Amino acid sequence: MRGRRGPCVRRATTGPGRETDHRRSRRGRPMEVPATASGDGDRTGGGMDGGGWFAPGPSRATSASAPPNGPARAPRSVPRQRDRTGPPAAGGDTSDTALLRRTMAEIEPIADTVTSYFYALLFLRHPALRALFPAAMDTQRDRLFTALLTAATHADDPATLTAYLTDLGRGHRKYGTRPEHYPAVGEALIGALGRYAPSTWGPRTEAAWVSAYTTISQIMIDAATADEMRAPAWWQAEVVAHEMRTKDIAVVTVRPDQPYPFLAGQYTALETPWWPRVWRHYSFASAPRSDGLLSFHVKAVPAGWVSNALVHRARRGDVVRLGPPTGSMTIDHTTDNGLLCLGGGTGIAPIKALVEDVVQHGRYRSVDVFYGARRSDDLYDFDTMLRLQQSHPWLSVRPVVDEGSVGLSGGLPEAVREYGSWHTHDVYLSGPPGMIRRGVDTLLGMGVPPRRIRHDSIEGLVGATT
């Protein structure tokens, strides 16, 4: 991960004592996560999209351009408490990637402690940054560890990492993240790793992490700078319709204050006026419309701040904020491949958008939709899907319930297996993490090539029901 010089990470001379564990946090505030629509309505990159200096799950590759004002300063490292080298066994891999992964393996058992110390260090030395984060940090901190693991794992895959970080850098504009914020984060990162990885930390390891963070931060800064020339950091959107489908699921339709370009199958981050700086990911429930309106399917879940506000509190005339569209679960319209779509719970929203996308493009192909829910009463959008099926003979919609006599039974993956081979289809999955994991395992076991299976980050689904 060598290359560009990114923001400088200062070498610290002192550090705070250990902080009590804030419990599981996912992202620090200014960075976001790609994620997929959860079957419970929140499409989040894990817990809070409202946080983000680090976030899970890379995507595809793009390239980042140099910022117009030149590269940012290189990170300054934080001194180790002791000079520990932690050499590998004879003949071991001493590449930067190997060093990063050894550090991650060492801190994994104490990830909560390391993450807590990271935030304590960050806010102690740079208190002004606290205002960028949500008031409650209890769902923020796990994201840091997951993102670091992602970076370490993909350090030798610059194309994948660049694509992920480019998307992340664009998304962080909505948090007010500026290039000058990155050195503080890098300083806290190096300080926390140096304190809690005594066996692996040393001059070589520290240099590898400084180099990695330099590259990571510069790619994000470049992406944000380029995006600033063509799109706003966020969109204001007025609620124009609010339809309750069940006692805890609502279809929320908004009108953005300016054109909002997106593709069917993508998602966005949404912030309500009742929970400032707390963002959640939601999939678009339709293909782009001529009237510019956007719809989301939201399920209120216990202790879900944003989801409960959108379902039970939002009304026509309320104004929310939207981040930029993101996600790669989109249709390749250059082929005639059949489509297999699995939608669980409110995961049916992007599936419906994909079907509408096929209709709009007029290049009809076989589309098989399996719509899953726990009970038949939870198939809240089944009538809409049936109307689409009646209008388009190339579309087949099959309900699958865990409990009840309607449709197929036994779970989505099992139902898909019963209906034959799908190895020539492009497959799309959207729903709870467990459903996606089982679905992917089933499809791979049936011989479907991995390149044909499409879903957004599973890591992003964990904690999405908030």
GROMACS .gro file of C-alpha atoms in nm, residues 50-441:
model
  392
   50GLY     CA    1  -2.353   0.832   1.113
   51GLY     CA    2  -2.003   0.752   1.200
   52GLY     CA    3  -1.725   0.673   1.000
   53TRP     CA    4  -1.356   0.736   1.009
   54PHE     CA    5  -1.338   0.369   0.932
   55ALA     CA    6  -1.600   0.144   0.781
   56PRO     CA    7  -1.632  -0.212   0.646
   57GLY     CA    8  -1.653  -0.367   0.307
   58PRO     CA    9  -1.472  -0.265  -0.012
   59SER     CA   10  -1.624  -0.268  -0.358
   60ARG     CA   11  -1.490  -0.241  -0.709
   61ALA     CA   12  -1.194  -0.056  -0.844
   62THR     CA   13  -1.161   0.296  -0.965
   63SER     CA   14  -0.873   0.535  -0.967
   64ALA     CA   15  -0.819   0.842  -0.757
   65SER     CA   16  -0.673   1.162  -0.889
   66ALA     CA   17  -0.434   1.391  -0.707
   67PRO     CA   18  -0.597   1.680  -0.523
   68PRO     CA   19  -0.569   2.016  -0.695
   69ASN     CA   20  -0.373   2.165  -0.409
   70GLY     CA   21  -0.117   1.887  -0.404
   71PRO     CA   22  -0.077   1.588  -0.172
   72ALA     CA   23  -0.152   1.616   0.195
   73ARG     CA   24   0.121   1.578   0.453
   74ALA     CA   25   0.252   1.231   0.524
   75PRO     CA   26   0.130   1.081   0.851
   76ARG     CA   27   0.343   1.137   1.152
   77SER     CA   28   0.374   0.828   1.360
   78VAL     CA   29   0.298   0.794   1.728
   79PRO     CA   30   0.586   0.668   1.939
   80ARG     CA   31   0.570   0.323   2.079
   81GLN     CA   32   0.569   0.284   2.455
   82ARG     CA   33   0.861   0.047   2.409
   83ASP     CA   34   1.067  -0.033   2.102
   84ARG     CA   35   0.928  -0.374   2.018
   85THR     CA   36   1.008  -0.536   1.695
   86GLY     CA   37   0.814  -0.859   1.715
   87PRO     CA   38   1.008  -1.037   1.438
   88PRO     CA   39   0.835  -1.320   1.254
   89ALA     CA   40   0.961  -1.671   1.267
   90ALA     CA   41   1.254  -1.758   1.046
   91GLY     CA   42   1.149  -1.752   0.686
   92GLY     CA   43   0.828  -1.566   0.767
   93ASP     CA   44   0.668  -1.305   0.544
   94THR     CA   45   0.798  -0.956   0.625
   95SER     CA   46   0.600  -0.763   0.365
   96ASP     CA   47   0.395  -0.463   0.473
   97THR     CA   48   0.074  -0.658   0.417
   98ALA     CA   49   0.193  -0.939   0.644
   99LEU     CA   50   0.290  -0.689   0.913
  100LEU     CA   51  -0.054  -0.525   0.899
  101ARG     CA   52  -0.227  -0.860   0.928
  102ARG     CA   53  -0.013  -0.968   1.223
  103THR     CA   54  -0.110  -0.653   1.406
  104MET     CA   55  -0.476  -0.717   1.335
  105ALA     CA   56  -0.450  -1.074   1.458
  106GLU     CA   57  -0.289  -0.957   1.782
  107ILE     CA   58  -0.550  -0.694   1.866
  108GLU     CA   59  -0.854  -0.894   1.758
  109PRO     CA   60  -0.915  -1.049   2.103
  110ILE     CA   61  -0.913  -0.702   2.262
  111ALA     CA   62  -1.077  -0.508   1.981
  112ASP     CA   63  -1.320  -0.328   2.212
  113THR     CA   64  -1.039  -0.203   2.433
  114VAL     CA   65  -0.829  -0.087   2.138
  115THR     CA   66  -1.121   0.091   1.978
  116SER     CA   67  -1.218   0.259   2.305
  117TYR     CA   68  -0.863   0.382   2.347
  118PHE     CA   69  -0.858   0.510   1.988
  119TYR     CA   70  -1.160   0.733   2.047
  120ALA     CA   71  -1.034   0.846   2.387
  121LEU     CA   72  -0.707   0.949   2.225
  122LEU     CA   73  -0.881   1.121   1.935
  123PHE     CA   74  -1.122   1.326   2.146
  124LEU     CA   75  -0.866   1.410   2.416
  125ARG     CA   76  -0.618   1.556   2.170
  126HIS     CA   77  -0.871   1.697   1.923
  127PRO     CA   78  -1.189   1.778   2.117
  128ALA     CA   79  -1.330   1.984   1.831
  129LEU     CA   80  -1.376   1.663   1.631
  130ARG     CA   81  -1.629   1.532   1.882
  131ALA     CA   82  -1.893   1.755   1.726
  132LEU     CA   83  -1.869   1.556   1.401
  133PHE     CA   84  -1.987   1.241   1.575
  134PRO     CA   85  -2.334   1.142   1.700
  135ALA     CA   86  -2.413   1.220   2.062
  136ALA     CA   87  -2.432   0.848   2.144
  137MET     CA   88  -2.129   0.644   2.045
  138ASP     CA   89  -2.248   0.305   2.170
  139THR     CA   90  -2.307   0.162   1.822
  140GLN     CA   91  -2.008   0.326   1.658
  141ARG     CA   92  -1.698   0.149   1.763
  142ASP     CA   93  -1.703  -0.194   1.602
  143ARG     CA   94  -1.681  -0.029   1.263
  144LEU     CA   95  -1.327   0.083   1.329
  145PHE     CA   96  -1.200  -0.268   1.387
  146THR     CA   97  -1.391  -0.410   1.089
  147ALA     CA   98  -1.256  -0.138   0.862
  148LEU     CA   99  -0.899  -0.192   0.978
  149LEU     CA  100  -0.938  -0.562   0.917
  150THR     CA  101  -1.067  -0.482   0.570
  151ALA     CA  102  -0.775  -0.253   0.495
  152ALA     CA  103  -0.522  -0.506   0.622
  153THR     CA  104  -0.683  -0.787   0.427
  154HIS     CA  105  -0.691  -0.590   0.102
  155ALA     CA  106  -0.360  -0.410   0.139
  156ASP     CA  107  -0.217  -0.613  -0.148
  157ASP     CA  108  -0.523  -0.551  -0.368
  158PRO     CA  109  -0.499  -0.179  -0.447
  159ALA     CA  110  -0.773  -0.186  -0.710
  160THR     CA  111  -1.035  -0.321  -0.468
  161LEU     CA  112  -0.919  -0.099  -0.185
  162THR     CA  113  -0.916   0.212  -0.404
  163ALA     CA  114  -1.274   0.150  -0.516
  164TYR     CA  115  -1.390   0.108  -0.157
  165LEU     CA  116  -1.206   0.413  -0.029
  166THR     CA  117  -1.317   0.630  -0.321
  167ASP     CA  118  -1.679   0.556  -0.235
  168LEU     CA  119  -1.604   0.616   0.132
  169GLY     CA  120  -1.438   0.950   0.067
  170ARG     CA  121  -1.735   1.072  -0.137
  171GLY     CA  122  -1.978   0.966   0.131
  172HIS     CA  123  -1.789   1.140   0.409
  173ARG     CA  124  -1.852   1.481   0.264
  174LYS     CA  125  -2.197   1.480   0.421
  175TYR     CA  126  -2.039   1.460   0.767
  176GLY     CA  127  -1.835   1.774   0.715
  177THR     CA  128  -1.509   1.582   0.695
  178ARG     CA  129  -1.219   1.795   0.576
  179PRO     CA  130  -0.863   1.702   0.468
  180GLU     CA  131  -0.725   1.857   0.788
  181HIS     CA  132  -0.921   1.605   0.998
  182TYR     CA  133  -0.736   1.299   0.869
  183PRO     CA  134  -0.401   1.353   1.048
  184ALA     CA  135  -0.576   1.348   1.385
  185VAL     CA  136  -0.742   1.018   1.306
  186GLY     CA  137  -0.417   0.865   1.185
  187GLU     CA  138  -0.238   0.982   1.497
  188ALA     CA  139  -0.498   0.818   1.721
  189LEU     CA  140  -0.489   0.500   1.512
  190ILE     CA  141  -0.112   0.459   1.533
  191GLY     CA  142  -0.120   0.544   1.903
  192ALA     CA  143  -0.381   0.280   1.981
  193LEU     CA  144  -0.211   0.008   1.777
  194GLY     CA  145   0.129   0.088   1.926
  195ARG     CA  146  -0.010   0.055   2.277
  196TYR     CA  147  -0.204  -0.268   2.237
  197ALA     CA  148   0.005  -0.473   1.991
  198PRO     CA  149   0.325  -0.530   2.193
  199SER     CA  150   0.423  -0.855   2.024
  200THR     CA  151   0.408  -0.730   1.667
  201TRP     CA  152   0.474  -0.359   1.701
  202GLY     CA  153   0.813  -0.220   1.605
  203PRO     CA  154   0.974   0.025   1.361
  204ARG     CA  155   0.890  -0.185   1.054
  205THR     CA  156   0.531  -0.245   1.160
  206GLU     CA  157   0.478   0.118   1.251
  207ALA     CA  158   0.616   0.227   0.915
  208ALA     CA  159   0.381  -0.015   0.739
  209TRP     CA  160   0.076   0.125   0.918
  210VAL     CA  161   0.182   0.486   0.857
  211SER     CA  162   0.227   0.407   0.489
  212ALA     CA  163  -0.110   0.230   0.475
  213TYR     CA  164  -0.293   0.514   0.644
  214THR     CA  165  -0.117   0.767   0.423
  215THR     CA  166  -0.250   0.589   0.116
  216ILE     CA  167  -0.597   0.533   0.260
  217SER     CA  168  -0.648   0.894   0.362
  218GLN     CA  169  -0.511   1.039   0.039
  219ILE     CA  170  -0.743   0.829  -0.176
  220MET     CA  171  -1.038   0.946   0.031
  221ILE     CA  172  -0.933   1.309   0.011
  222ASP     CA  173  -0.887   1.283  -0.366
  223ALA     CA  174  -1.232   1.127  -0.406
  224ALA     CA  175  -1.401   1.394  -0.195
  225THR     CA  176  -1.224   1.672  -0.385
  226ALA     CA  177  -1.332   1.532  -0.721
  227ASP     CA  178  -1.689   1.476  -0.604
  228GLU     CA  179  -1.714   1.831  -0.472
  229MET     CA  180  -1.691   1.957  -0.830
  230ARG     CA  181  -2.001   1.769  -0.946
  231ALA     CA  182  -2.237   1.698  -0.657
  232PRO     CA  183  -2.351   1.847  -0.325
  233ALA     CA  184  -2.241   1.691   0.002
  234TRP     CA  185  -2.606   1.611   0.078
  235TRP     CA  186  -2.957   1.671  -0.052
  236GLN     CA  187  -3.253   1.810   0.141
  237ALA     CA  188  -3.564   1.601   0.076
  238GLU     CA  189  -3.923   1.673   0.177
  239VAL     CA  190  -4.152   1.389   0.278
  240VAL     CA  191  -4.445   1.395   0.034
  241ALA     CA  192  -4.607   1.061   0.120
  242HIS     CA  193  -4.608   0.827   0.419
  243GLU     CA  194  -4.795   0.498   0.385
  244MET     CA  195  -4.816   0.243   0.667
  245ARG     CA  196  -4.811  -0.109   0.519
  246THR     CA  197  -4.807  -0.294   0.852
  247LYS     CA  198  -4.793  -0.176   1.212
  248ASP     CA  199  -4.415  -0.140   1.186
  249ILE     CA  200  -4.339  -0.099   0.813
  250ALA     CA  201  -4.387   0.225   0.621
  251VAL     CA  202  -4.322   0.333   0.264
  252VAL     CA  203  -4.173   0.681   0.283
  253THR     CA  204  -4.159   0.893  -0.033
  254VAL     CA  205  -3.951   1.211  -0.056
  255ARG     CA  206  -3.886   1.489  -0.307
  256PRO     CA  207  -3.518   1.598  -0.322
  257ASP     CA  208  -3.448   1.971  -0.348
  258GLN     CA  209  -3.241   1.915  -0.664
  259PRO     CA  210  -3.191   1.633  -0.915
  260TYR     CA  211  -3.073   1.312  -0.750
  261PRO     CA  212  -2.909   1.067  -0.995
  262PHE     CA  213  -2.899   0.701  -0.892
  263LEU     CA  214  -2.933   0.350  -1.033
  264ALA     CA  215  -3.187   0.083  -0.942
  265GLY     CA  216  -3.038  -0.147  -0.679
  266GLN     CA  217  -2.839   0.129  -0.509
  267TYR     CA  218  -2.895   0.282  -0.166
  268THR     CA  219  -2.831   0.604   0.022
  269ALA     CA  220  -2.769   0.728   0.375
  270LEU     CA  221  -3.053   0.916   0.539
  271GLU     CA  222  -3.056   1.153   0.838
  272THR     CA  223  -3.372   1.269   1.017
  273PRO     CA  224  -3.421   1.602   1.197
  274TRP     CA  225  -3.491   1.416   1.521
  275TRP     CA  226  -3.152   1.244   1.538
  276PRO     CA  227  -2.888   1.485   1.400
  277ARG     CA  228  -2.562   1.331   1.278
  278VAL     CA  229  -2.711   0.981   1.292
  279TRP     CA  230  -2.738   0.831   0.944
  280ARG     CA  231  -2.884   0.502   0.826
  281HIS     CA  232  -2.868   0.334   0.487
  282TYR     CA  233  -3.185   0.260   0.292
  283SER     CA  234  -3.233   0.112  -0.053
  284PHE     CA  235  -3.429   0.292  -0.321
  285ALA     CA  236  -3.759   0.109  -0.360
  286SER     CA  237  -3.807   0.200  -0.724
  287ALA     CA  238  -3.611   0.263  -1.039
  288PRO     CA  239  -3.549   0.634  -1.121
  289ARG     CA  240  -3.883   0.808  -1.177
  290SER     CA  241  -3.973   1.086  -1.419
  291ASP     CA  242  -4.110   1.296  -1.132
  292GLY     CA  243  -3.783   1.268  -0.938
  293LEU     CA  244  -3.946   1.120  -0.627
  294LEU     CA  245  -3.762   0.863  -0.415
  295SER     CA  246  -3.926   0.590  -0.205
  296PHE     CA  247  -3.790   0.381   0.082
  297HIS     CA  248  -3.929   0.082   0.272
  298VAL     CA  249  -3.861   0.122   0.643
  299LYS     CA  250  -3.924  -0.124   0.925
  300ALA     CA  251  -3.925   0.010   1.280
  301VAL     CA  252  -3.719  -0.211   1.507
  302PRO     CA  253  -3.668  -0.207   1.885
  303ALA     CA  254  -3.430   0.073   1.985
  304GLY     CA  255  -3.401   0.177   1.622
  305TRP     CA  256  -3.362   0.554   1.639
  306VAL     CA  257  -3.390   0.641   1.272
  307SER     CA  258  -3.624   0.360   1.170
  308ASN     CA  259  -3.875   0.440   1.447
  309ALA     CA  260  -3.861   0.809   1.364
  310LEU     CA  261  -3.931   0.743   0.996
  311VAL     CA  262  -4.211   0.496   1.061
  312HIS     CA  263  -4.389   0.649   1.361
  313ARG     CA  264  -4.295   1.015   1.359
  314ALA     CA  265  -4.230   1.137   1.005
  315ARG     CA  266  -4.518   1.307   0.825
  316ARG     CA  267  -4.573   1.497   0.503
  317GLY     CA  268  -4.379   1.822   0.504
  318ASP     CA  269  -4.094   1.694   0.722
  319VAL     CA  270  -3.748   1.738   0.573
  320VAL     CA  271  -3.472   1.477   0.585
  321ARG     CA  272  -3.120   1.476   0.444
  322LEU     CA  273  -2.983   1.228   0.191
  323GLY     CA  274  -2.622   1.137   0.124
  324PRO     CA  275  -2.496   1.038  -0.222
  325PRO     CA  276  -2.618   0.717  -0.388
  326THR     CA  277  -2.389   0.418  -0.363
  327GLY     CA  278  -2.384   0.043  -0.413
  328SER     CA  279  -2.297  -0.195  -0.695
  329MET     CA  280  -2.599  -0.427  -0.693
  330THR     CA  281  -2.707  -0.300  -1.034
  331ILE     CA  282  -2.810  -0.469  -1.357
  332ASP     CA  283  -2.578  -0.523  -1.652
  333HIS     CA  284  -2.800  -0.427  -1.945
  334THR     CA  285  -2.546  -0.534  -2.203
  335THR     CA  286  -2.640  -0.903  -2.159
  336ASP     CA  287  -2.957  -1.110  -2.189
  337ASN     CA  288  -2.878  -1.325  -1.887
  338GLY     CA  289  -3.176  -1.430  -1.681
  339LEU     CA  290  -3.207  -1.271  -1.337
  340LEU     CA  291  -3.264  -1.454  -1.008
  341CYS     CA  292  -3.365  -1.218  -0.726
  342LEU     CA  293  -3.396  -1.309  -0.358
  343GLY     CA  294  -3.559  -1.047  -0.135
  344GLY     CA  295  -3.618  -1.104   0.236
  345GLY     CA  296  -3.834  -0.868   0.444
  346THR     CA  297  -3.785  -0.507   0.335
  347GLY     CA  298  -3.502  -0.640   0.119
  348ILE     CA  299  -3.774  -0.667  -0.145
  349ALA     CA  300  -3.740  -0.289  -0.200
  350PRO     CA  301  -3.426  -0.293  -0.420
  351ILE     CA  302  -3.551  -0.611  -0.589
  352LYS     CA  303  -3.865  -0.429  -0.698
  353ALA     CA  304  -3.644  -0.145  -0.824
  354LEU     CA  305  -3.442  -0.392  -1.032
  355VAL     CA  306  -3.759  -0.535  -1.190
  356GLU     CA  307  -3.875  -0.183  -1.278
  357ASP     CA  308  -3.531  -0.117  -1.424
  358VAL     CA  309  -3.572  -0.411  -1.663
  359VAL     CA  310  -3.912  -0.274  -1.764
  360GLN     CA  311  -3.771   0.072  -1.831
  361HIS     CA  312  -3.487  -0.056  -2.047
  362GLY     CA  313  -3.725  -0.259  -2.263
  363ARG     CA  314  -3.477  -0.544  -2.306
  364TYR     CA  315  -3.685  -0.816  -2.151
  365ARG     CA  316  -3.528  -1.126  -2.004
  366SER     CA  317  -3.636  -1.399  -1.766
  367VAL     CA  318  -3.666  -1.264  -1.411
  368ASP     CA  319  -3.742  -1.496  -1.117
  369VAL     CA  320  -3.818  -1.332  -0.782
  370PHE     CA  321  -3.835  -1.523  -0.454
  371TYR     CA  322  -3.995  -1.299  -0.190
  372GLY     CA  323  -3.933  -1.423   0.163
  373ALA     CA  324  -4.085  -1.338   0.501
  374ARG     CA  325  -4.139  -1.503   0.834
  375ARG     CA  326  -4.518  -1.502   0.806
  376SER     CA  327  -4.759  -1.438   0.523
  377ASP     CA  328  -4.871  -1.114   0.691
  378ASP     CA  329  -4.515  -0.985   0.649
  379LEU     CA  330  -4.537  -1.000   0.268
  380TYR     CA  331  -4.638  -0.636   0.274
  381ASP     CA  332  -4.547  -0.563  -0.090
  382PHE     CA  333  -4.666  -0.887  -0.245
  383ASP     CA  334  -4.964  -0.726  -0.421
  384THR     CA  335  -4.731  -0.481  -0.595
  385MET     CA  336  -4.507  -0.764  -0.711
  386LEU     CA  337  -4.810  -0.960  -0.834
  387ARG     CA  338  -4.928  -0.665  -1.042
  388LEU     CA  339  -4.585  -0.646  -1.202
  389GLN     CA  340  -4.600  -1.018  -1.277
  390GLN     CA  341  -4.943  -0.984  -1.437
  391SER     CA  342  -4.816  -0.706  -1.664
  392HIS     CA  343  -4.494  -0.878  -1.767
  393PRO     CA  344  -4.497  -1.246  -1.868
  394TRP     CA  345  -4.119  -1.273  -1.837
  395LEU     CA  346  -4.148  -1.211  -1.460
  396SER     CA  347  -4.220  -1.484  -1.204
  397VAL     CA  348  -4.281  -1.400  -0.836
  398ARG     CA  349  -4.287  -1.673  -0.570
  399PRO     CA  350  -4.364  -1.601  -0.202
  400VAL     CA  351  -4.168  -1.798   0.058
  401VAL     CA  352  -4.272  -1.799   0.425
  402ASP     CA  353  -4.126  -1.965   0.732
  403GLU     CA  354  -4.466  -1.992   0.901
  404GLY     CA  355  -4.800  -2.026   0.726
  405SER     CA  356  -4.962  -2.188   0.426
  406VAL     CA  357  -4.910  -1.915   0.167
  407GLY     CA  358  -4.657  -1.984  -0.106
  408LEU     CA  359  -4.345  -2.194  -0.057
  409SER     CA  360  -4.208  -2.293   0.282
  410GLY     CA  361  -3.868  -2.375   0.425
  411GLY     CA  362  -3.675  -2.053   0.372
  412LEU     CA  363  -3.549  -1.868   0.067
  413PRO     CA  364  -3.227  -2.063   0.003
  414GLU     CA  365  -3.410  -2.395   0.026
  415ALA     CA  366  -3.686  -2.277  -0.207
  416VAL     CA  367  -3.433  -2.160  -0.464
  417ARG     CA  368  -3.259  -2.498  -0.454
  418GLU     CA  369  -3.585  -2.678  -0.522
  419TYR     CA  370  -3.650  -2.480  -0.839
  420GLY     CA  371  -3.353  -2.607  -1.031
  421SER     CA  372  -3.022  -2.483  -1.162
  422TRP     CA  373  -2.939  -2.112  -1.179
  423HIS     CA  374  -2.579  -2.122  -1.298
  424THR     CA  375  -2.657  -1.919  -1.612
  425HIS     CA  376  -2.841  -1.644  -1.421
  426ASP     CA  377  -2.718  -1.322  -1.264
  427VAL     CA  378  -2.824  -1.345  -0.900
  428TYR     CA  379  -2.920  -1.059  -0.667
  429LEU     CA  380  -2.973  -1.098  -0.292
  430SER     CA  381  -3.110  -0.840  -0.049
  431GLY     CA  382  -3.223  -0.896   0.307
  432PRO     CA  383  -3.092  -0.988   0.653
  433PRO     CA  384  -2.726  -1.096   0.679
  434GLY     CA  385  -2.816  -1.452   0.770
  435MET     CA  386  -3.036  -1.489   0.465
  436ILE     CA  387  -2.765  -1.357   0.236
  437ARG     CA  388  -2.500  -1.586   0.382
  438ARG     CA  389  -2.722  -1.893   0.350
  439GLY     CA  390  -2.829  -1.786   0.003
  440VAL     CA  391  -2.473  -1.740  -0.118
  441ASP     CA  392  -2.367  -2.076   0.028
   0.00000   0.00000   0.00000
